[in-house]
Coordinates of C-alpha atoms in Angstrom, one line a residue:
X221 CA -15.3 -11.5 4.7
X222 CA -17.6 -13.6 7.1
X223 CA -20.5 -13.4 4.2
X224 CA -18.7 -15.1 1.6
X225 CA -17.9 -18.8 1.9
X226 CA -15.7 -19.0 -0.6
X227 CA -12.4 -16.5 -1.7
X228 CA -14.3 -14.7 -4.8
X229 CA -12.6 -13.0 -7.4
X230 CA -12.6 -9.4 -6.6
X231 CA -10.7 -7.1 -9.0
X232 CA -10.4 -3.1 -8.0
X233 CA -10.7 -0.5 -10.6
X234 CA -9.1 2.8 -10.4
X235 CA -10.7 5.4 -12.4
X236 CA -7.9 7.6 -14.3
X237 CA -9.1 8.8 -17.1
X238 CA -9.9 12.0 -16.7
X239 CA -7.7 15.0 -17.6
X240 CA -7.5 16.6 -14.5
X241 CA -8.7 20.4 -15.5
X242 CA -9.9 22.1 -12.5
X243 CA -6.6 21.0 -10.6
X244 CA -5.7 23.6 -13.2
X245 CA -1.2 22.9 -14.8
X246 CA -0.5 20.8 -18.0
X247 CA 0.0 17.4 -16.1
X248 CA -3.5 15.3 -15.0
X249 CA -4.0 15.3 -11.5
X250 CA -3.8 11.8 -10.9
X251 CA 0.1 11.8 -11.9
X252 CA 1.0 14.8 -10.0
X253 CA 3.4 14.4 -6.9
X254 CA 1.1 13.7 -3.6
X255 CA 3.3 13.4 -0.3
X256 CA 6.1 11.4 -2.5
X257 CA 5.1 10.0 -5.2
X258 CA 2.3 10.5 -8.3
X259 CA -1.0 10.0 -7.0
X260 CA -2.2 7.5 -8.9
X261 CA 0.8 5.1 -7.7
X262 CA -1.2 5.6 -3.7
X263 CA -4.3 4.2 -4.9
X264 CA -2.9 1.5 -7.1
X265 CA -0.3 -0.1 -4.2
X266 CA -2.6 0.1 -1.5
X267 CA -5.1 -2.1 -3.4
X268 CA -2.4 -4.4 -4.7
X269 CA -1.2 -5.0 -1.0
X270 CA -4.9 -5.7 0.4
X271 CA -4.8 -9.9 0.6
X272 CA -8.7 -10.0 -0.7
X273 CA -8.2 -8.4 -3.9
X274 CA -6.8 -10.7 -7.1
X275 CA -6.4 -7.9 -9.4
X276 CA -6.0 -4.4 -9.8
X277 CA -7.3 -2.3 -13.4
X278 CA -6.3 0.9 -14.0
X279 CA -8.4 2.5 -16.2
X280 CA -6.3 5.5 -18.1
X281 CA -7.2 8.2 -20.9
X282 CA -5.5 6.9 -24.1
X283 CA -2.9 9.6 -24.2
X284 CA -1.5 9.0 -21.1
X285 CA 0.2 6.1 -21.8
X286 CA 3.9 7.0 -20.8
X287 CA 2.1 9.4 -17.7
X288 CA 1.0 5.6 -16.5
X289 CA 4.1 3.7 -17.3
X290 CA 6.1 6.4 -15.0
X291 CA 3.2 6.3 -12.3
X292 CA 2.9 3.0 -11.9
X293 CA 4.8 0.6 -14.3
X294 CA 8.3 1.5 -12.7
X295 CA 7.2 1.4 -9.4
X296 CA 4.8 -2.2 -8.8
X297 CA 7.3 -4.5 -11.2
X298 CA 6.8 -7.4 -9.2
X299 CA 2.6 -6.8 -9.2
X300 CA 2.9 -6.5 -12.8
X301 CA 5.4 -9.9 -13.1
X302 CA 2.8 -11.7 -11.4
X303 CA -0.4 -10.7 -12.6
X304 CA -2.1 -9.2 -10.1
X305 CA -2.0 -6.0 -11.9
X306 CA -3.1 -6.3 -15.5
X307 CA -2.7 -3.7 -18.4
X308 CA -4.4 -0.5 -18.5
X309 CA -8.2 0.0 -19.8
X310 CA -8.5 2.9 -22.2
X311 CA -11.7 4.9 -21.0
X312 CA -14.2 7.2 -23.1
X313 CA -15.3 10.9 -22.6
X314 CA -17.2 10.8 -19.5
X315 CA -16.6 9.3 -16.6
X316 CA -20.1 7.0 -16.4
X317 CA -17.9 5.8 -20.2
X318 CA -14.8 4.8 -18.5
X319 CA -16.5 3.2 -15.8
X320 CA -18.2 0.6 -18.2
X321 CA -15.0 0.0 -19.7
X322 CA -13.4 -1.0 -17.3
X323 CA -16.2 -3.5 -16.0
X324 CA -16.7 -4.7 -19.8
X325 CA -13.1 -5.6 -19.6
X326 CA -12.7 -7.8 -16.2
X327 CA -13.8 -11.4 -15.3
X328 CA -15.0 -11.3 -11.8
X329 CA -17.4 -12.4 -8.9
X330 CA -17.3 -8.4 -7.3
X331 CA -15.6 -5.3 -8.0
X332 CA -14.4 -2.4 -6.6
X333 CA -14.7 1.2 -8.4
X334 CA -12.1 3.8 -6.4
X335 CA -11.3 7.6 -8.4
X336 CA -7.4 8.1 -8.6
X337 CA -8.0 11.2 -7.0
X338 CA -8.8 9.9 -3.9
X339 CA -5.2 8.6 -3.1
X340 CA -5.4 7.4 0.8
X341 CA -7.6 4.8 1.0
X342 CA -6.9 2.4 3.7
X343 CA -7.1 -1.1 4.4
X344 CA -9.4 -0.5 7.0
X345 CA -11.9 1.2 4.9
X346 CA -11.4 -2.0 2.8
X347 CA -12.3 -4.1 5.6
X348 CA -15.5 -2.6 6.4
X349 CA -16.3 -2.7 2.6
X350 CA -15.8 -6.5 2.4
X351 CA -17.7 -7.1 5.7
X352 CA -21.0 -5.7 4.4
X353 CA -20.7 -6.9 0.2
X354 CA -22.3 -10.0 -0.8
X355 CA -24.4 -11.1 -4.1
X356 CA -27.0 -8.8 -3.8
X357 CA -25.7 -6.0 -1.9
X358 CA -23.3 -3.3 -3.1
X359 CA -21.1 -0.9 -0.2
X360 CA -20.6 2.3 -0.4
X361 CA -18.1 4.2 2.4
X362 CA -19.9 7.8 3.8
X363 CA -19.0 10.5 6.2
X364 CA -21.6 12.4 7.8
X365 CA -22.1 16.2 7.0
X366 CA -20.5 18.7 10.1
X367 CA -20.3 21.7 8.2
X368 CA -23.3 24.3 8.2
X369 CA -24.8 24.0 4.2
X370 CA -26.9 27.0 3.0
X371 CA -28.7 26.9 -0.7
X372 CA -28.4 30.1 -2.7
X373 CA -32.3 30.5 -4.4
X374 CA -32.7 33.8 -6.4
X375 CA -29.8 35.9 -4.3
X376 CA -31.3 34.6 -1.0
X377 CA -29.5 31.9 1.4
X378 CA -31.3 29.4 2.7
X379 CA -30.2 26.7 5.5
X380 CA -30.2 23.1 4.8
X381 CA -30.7 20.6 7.8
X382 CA -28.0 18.2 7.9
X383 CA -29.4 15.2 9.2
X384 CA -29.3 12.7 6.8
X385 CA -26.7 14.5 4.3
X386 CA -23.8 12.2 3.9
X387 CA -20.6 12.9 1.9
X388 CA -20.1 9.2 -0.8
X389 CA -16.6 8.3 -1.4
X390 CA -15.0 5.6 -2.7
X391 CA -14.3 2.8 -2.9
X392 CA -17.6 1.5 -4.2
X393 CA -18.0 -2.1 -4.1
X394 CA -20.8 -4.3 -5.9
X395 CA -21.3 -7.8 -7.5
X396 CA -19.4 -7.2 -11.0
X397 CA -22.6 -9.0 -13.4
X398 CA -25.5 -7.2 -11.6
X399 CA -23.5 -4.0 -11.8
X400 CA -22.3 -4.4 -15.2
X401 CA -26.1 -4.9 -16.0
X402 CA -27.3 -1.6 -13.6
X403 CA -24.8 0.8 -15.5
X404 CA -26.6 2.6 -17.6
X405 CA -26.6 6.5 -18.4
X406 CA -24.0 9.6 -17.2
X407 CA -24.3 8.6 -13.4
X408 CA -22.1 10.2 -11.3
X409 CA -21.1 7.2 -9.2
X410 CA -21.8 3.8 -9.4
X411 CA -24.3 3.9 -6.4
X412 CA -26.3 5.7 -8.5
X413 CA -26.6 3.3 -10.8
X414 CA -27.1 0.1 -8.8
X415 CA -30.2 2.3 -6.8
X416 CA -31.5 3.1 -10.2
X417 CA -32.0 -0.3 -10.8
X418 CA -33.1 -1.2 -7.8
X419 CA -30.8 -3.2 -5.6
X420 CA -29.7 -2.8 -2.2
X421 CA -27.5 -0.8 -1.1
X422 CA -25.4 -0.8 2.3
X423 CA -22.8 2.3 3.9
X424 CA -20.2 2.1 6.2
X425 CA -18.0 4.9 7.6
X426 CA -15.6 6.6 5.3
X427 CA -12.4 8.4 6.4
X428 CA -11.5 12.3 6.2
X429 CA -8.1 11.4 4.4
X430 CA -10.4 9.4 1.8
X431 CA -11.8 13.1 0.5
X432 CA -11.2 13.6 -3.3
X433 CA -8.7 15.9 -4.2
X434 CA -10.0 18.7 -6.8
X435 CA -7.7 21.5 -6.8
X436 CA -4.1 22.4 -7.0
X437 CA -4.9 23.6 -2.9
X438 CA -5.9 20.3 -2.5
X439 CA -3.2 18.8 -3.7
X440 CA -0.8 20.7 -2.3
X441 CA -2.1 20.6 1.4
X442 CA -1.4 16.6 0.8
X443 CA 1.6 17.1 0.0
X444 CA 3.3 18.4 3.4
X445 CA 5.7 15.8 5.0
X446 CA 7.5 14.8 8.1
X447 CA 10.5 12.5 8.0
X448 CA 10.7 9.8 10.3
X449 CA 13.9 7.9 11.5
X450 CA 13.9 4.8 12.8
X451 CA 16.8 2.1 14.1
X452 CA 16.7 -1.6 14.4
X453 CA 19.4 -4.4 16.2
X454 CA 19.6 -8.0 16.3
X455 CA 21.9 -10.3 17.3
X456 CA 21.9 -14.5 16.4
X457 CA 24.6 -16.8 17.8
X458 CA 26.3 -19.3 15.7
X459 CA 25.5 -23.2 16.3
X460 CA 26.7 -26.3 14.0
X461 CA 25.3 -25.8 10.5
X462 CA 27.2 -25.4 6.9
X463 CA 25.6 -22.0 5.4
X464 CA 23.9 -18.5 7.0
X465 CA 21.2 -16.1 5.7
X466 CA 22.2 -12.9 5.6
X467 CA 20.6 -9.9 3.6
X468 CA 18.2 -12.4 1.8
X469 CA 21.4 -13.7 1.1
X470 CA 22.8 -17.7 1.5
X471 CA 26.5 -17.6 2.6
X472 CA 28.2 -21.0 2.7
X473 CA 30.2 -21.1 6.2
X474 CA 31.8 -23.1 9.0
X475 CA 28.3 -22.7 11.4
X476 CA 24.9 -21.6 11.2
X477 CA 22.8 -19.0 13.0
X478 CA 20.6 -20.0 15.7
X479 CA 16.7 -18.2 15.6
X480 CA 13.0 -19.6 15.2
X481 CA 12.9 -17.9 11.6
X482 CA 16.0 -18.2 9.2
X483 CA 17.9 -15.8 11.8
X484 CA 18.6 -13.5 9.2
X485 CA 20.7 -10.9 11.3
X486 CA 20.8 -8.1 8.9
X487 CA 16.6 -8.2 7.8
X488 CA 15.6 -8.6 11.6
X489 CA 17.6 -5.3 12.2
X490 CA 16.1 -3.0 9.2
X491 CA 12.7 -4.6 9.9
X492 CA 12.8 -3.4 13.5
X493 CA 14.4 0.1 11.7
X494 CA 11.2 0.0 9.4
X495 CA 8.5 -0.6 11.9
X496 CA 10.8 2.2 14.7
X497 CA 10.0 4.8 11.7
X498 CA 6.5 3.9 12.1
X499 CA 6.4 3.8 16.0
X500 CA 4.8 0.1 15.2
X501 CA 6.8 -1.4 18.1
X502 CA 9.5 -4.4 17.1
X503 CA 9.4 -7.3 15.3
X504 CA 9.1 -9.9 18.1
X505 CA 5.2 -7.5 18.4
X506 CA 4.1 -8.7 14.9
X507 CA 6.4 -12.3 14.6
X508 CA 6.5 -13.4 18.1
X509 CA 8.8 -16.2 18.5
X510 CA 6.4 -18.3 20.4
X511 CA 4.3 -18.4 17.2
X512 CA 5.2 -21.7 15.2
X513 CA 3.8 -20.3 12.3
X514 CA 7.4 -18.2 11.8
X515 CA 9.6 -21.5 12.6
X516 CA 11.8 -21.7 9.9
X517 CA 10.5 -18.3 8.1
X518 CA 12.2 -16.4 5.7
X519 CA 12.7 -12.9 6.8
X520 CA 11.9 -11.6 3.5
X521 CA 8.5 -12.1 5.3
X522 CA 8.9 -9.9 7.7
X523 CA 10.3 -6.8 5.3
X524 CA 7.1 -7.5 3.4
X525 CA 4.9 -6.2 6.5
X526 CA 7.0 -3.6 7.3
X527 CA 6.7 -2.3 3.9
X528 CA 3.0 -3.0 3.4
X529 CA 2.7 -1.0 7.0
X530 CA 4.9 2.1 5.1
X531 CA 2.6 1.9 2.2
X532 CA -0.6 1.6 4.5
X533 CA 0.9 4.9 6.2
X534 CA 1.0 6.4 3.0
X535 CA 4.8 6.3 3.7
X536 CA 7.6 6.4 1.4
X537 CA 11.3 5.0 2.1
X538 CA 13.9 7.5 1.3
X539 CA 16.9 5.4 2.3
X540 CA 18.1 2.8 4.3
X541 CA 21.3 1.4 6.1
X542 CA 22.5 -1.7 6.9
X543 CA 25.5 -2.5 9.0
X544 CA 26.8 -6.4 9.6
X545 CA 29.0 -6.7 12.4
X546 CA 31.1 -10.1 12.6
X547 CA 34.7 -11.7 12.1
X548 CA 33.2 -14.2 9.5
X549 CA 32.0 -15.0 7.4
X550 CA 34.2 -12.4 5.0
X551 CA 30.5 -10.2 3.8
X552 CA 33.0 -8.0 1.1
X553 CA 32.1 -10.5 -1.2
X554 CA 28.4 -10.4 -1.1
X555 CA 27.5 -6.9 0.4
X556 CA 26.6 -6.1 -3.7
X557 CA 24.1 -8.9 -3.6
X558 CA 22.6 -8.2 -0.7
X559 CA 22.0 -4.4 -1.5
X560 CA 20.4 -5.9 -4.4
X561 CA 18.5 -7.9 -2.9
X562 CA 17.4 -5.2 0.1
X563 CA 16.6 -3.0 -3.0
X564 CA 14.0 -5.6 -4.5
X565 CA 12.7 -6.3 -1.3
X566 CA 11.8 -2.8 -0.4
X567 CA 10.9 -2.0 -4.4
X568 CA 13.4 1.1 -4.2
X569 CA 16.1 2.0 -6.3
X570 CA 19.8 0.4 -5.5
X571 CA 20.9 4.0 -4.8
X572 CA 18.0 4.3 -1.5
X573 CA 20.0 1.3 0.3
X574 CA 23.1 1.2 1.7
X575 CA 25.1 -1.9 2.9
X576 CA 28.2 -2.1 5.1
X577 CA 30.2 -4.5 7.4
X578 CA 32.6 -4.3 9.9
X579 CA 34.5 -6.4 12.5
X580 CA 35.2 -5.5 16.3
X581 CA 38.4 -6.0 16.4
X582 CA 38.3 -9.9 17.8
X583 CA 36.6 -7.8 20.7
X584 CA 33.7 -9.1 22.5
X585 CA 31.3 -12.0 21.3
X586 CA 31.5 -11.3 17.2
X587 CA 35.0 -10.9 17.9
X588 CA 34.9 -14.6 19.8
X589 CA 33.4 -15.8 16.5
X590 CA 30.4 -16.2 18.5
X591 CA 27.6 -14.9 16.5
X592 CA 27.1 -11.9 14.2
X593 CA 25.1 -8.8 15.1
X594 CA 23.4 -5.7 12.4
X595 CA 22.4 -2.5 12.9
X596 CA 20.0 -0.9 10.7
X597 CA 18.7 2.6 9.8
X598 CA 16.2 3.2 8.1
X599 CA 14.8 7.6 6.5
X600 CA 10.9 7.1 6.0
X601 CA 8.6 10.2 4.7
X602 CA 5.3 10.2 6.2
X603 CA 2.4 12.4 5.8
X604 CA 1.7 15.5 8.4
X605 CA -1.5 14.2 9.5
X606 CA 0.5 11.1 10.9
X607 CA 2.8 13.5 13.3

């Protein structure tokens, strides 16, 4: 963010409140299945995981409590633990009502205003957003018009030139006071607002996969998948040392592994399974060893940006296997802990992860007590448009 000086408080706001009626069913829109997972829960961990923004707001119809607490409650604990999401905003009739409910109801220097039903918003779209946004300037994202418009007028079509028709999407981002001020009236967006009052406004290039989604068609066309596979394997010798790190796990032993992070054998291999899935190369591409930032680094690290790279995808992890191959230490005892552990990482259910050890029968250098090697697997499923 090159026009700020300082890291501002920026809080996003999902708009959720609506009831979803044209998508046509009994359940809202925003908390119907969309490649994997309720719609809203897209939106709301793709913010959470963008490093510029300090809070997400969701801002819900009143009724829908429990339709949020299964959306997104079960699914962002650690968000929730820390504060960086806060409690849902009860909104009013109209959209324009929710809108200045959720701004009435947040401290902050700038704030982003994204519809739930616009669930694949990417970091990159947030990027350009930030770029252009400073205290008197609010961003709106835009695609250019390709398709031929015509006008109906009294049973007659008429042609509309399309230079200069542009398509607003969200994310809309503005200075929180000034826009809390501008919001006034049943606007349809908040740009229409802010130009009402007359500030400055800025566009950058939106994204097809940002389009809103209306109908049950539209929904449904989201929802086509592709599963992914991906496999990872590392290998750290042992050196003089009284513990290892294994599976997030500390394991007192006779040596210690030898690596420029924590050599955590069993997290290098499902991060390199993780990022495999996503054809995002290994993990020396995004930790290089050479990089002294990652001396000494937890792994857990590393799963982090795998994950955040799943979520970015619009990805979800349907399973994963871990296999630790060494003579000792004895990993029986702690293979629960680690699955546990795997499981928080990863913010799946203990059932998705799978953890297993074996020896080689004093064969080769695990069997030489030499170092320990893991193998990893790791089921993601991926939207279509990624294939």
């Amino acid at each position: 963010m090159p026009r700020m000086n300082t890291s501002p408080r920026i809080v996003a706001l999902i708009v959720a409140a609506g009831t979803g009626q044209r998508a046509g069913g009994g359940t809202p829109k925003q908390y119907r299945p969309v490649a994997g997972k309720p719609m809203l829960s897209h939106s709301v961990q793709r913010l959470l995981t963008h490093p510029a923004i300090s809070e997400v707001r969701v801002i819900i119809h009143p009724d829908h409590t429990n339709l949020y607490a299964g959306a997104v409650c079960a699914r962002v604990t650690p968000a929730i633990e820390s504060g960086k999401i806060g409690a849902p905003i009860f909104g009013g009739a109209e959209r324009a009502d929710s809108v200045r409910a959720g701004l009435a109801a947040i401290t902050a220097d700038y704030v982003f205003v994204h519809d739930a039903a616009r669930p694949f918003i990417s970091h990159a779209v947030l990027d350009r957003l930030l770029q252009k946004l400073d205290a008197t300037t609010g961003v709106v994202p835009t695609l250019a018009v390709a398709d031929t418009v015509r006008r109906q007028t009294d049973g007659a079509w008429h042609e509309v030139p399309r230079d200069g028709l542009h398509r607003i999407q969200t994310p809309q981002a503005f200075p929180h006071a000034a826009l809390l001020a501008a919001h006034k009236g049943n606007v349809t967006d908040e740009a229409a607002a802010w130009l009402a009052a007359g500030h400055k406004l800025e566009y950058v290039q939106g994204e097809e996969r940002l389009s809103k989604m209306t109908t049950q068609a539209d929904i449904d066309a989201a929802t086509t998948r592709r599963i992914a596979t991906g496999s990872g394997f590392d290998v750290h010798r042992f050196v003089e040392g009284d513990h290892i790190i294994i599976g997030g796990i500390k394991i007192p032993h006779t040596h210690k592994l030898e690596g420029h992070s924590d050599a955590d054998v069993a997290l290098h291999a499902l991060t390199d399974a993780l990022l495999g899935a996503l054809g995002e190369g290994d993990i020396g591409a995004h930790f290089p060893p050479s990089d002294a930032r990652w001396k000494g680094a937890g792994s857990t690290i590393f799963v982090a940006e795998a994950l955040r790279l799943v979520r970015e995808r619009s990805g979800s992890i349907q399973h994963v296997d871990v296999t630790i191959i060494c003579e000792a230490p004895k990993i029986g005892p702690h293979r629960d802990a680690m699955r546990q552990r795997i499981a928080n990482l990863l913010q799946l259910p203990l059932a998705y992860v799978s953890v297993k050890a074996t020896t080689t029968e004093q064969l080769g250098f695990t069997g030489r007590r030499e170092g320990i090697a893991a193998q990893a697997i790791a089921t993601l499923s991926l939207p279509s448009e990624d294939a």
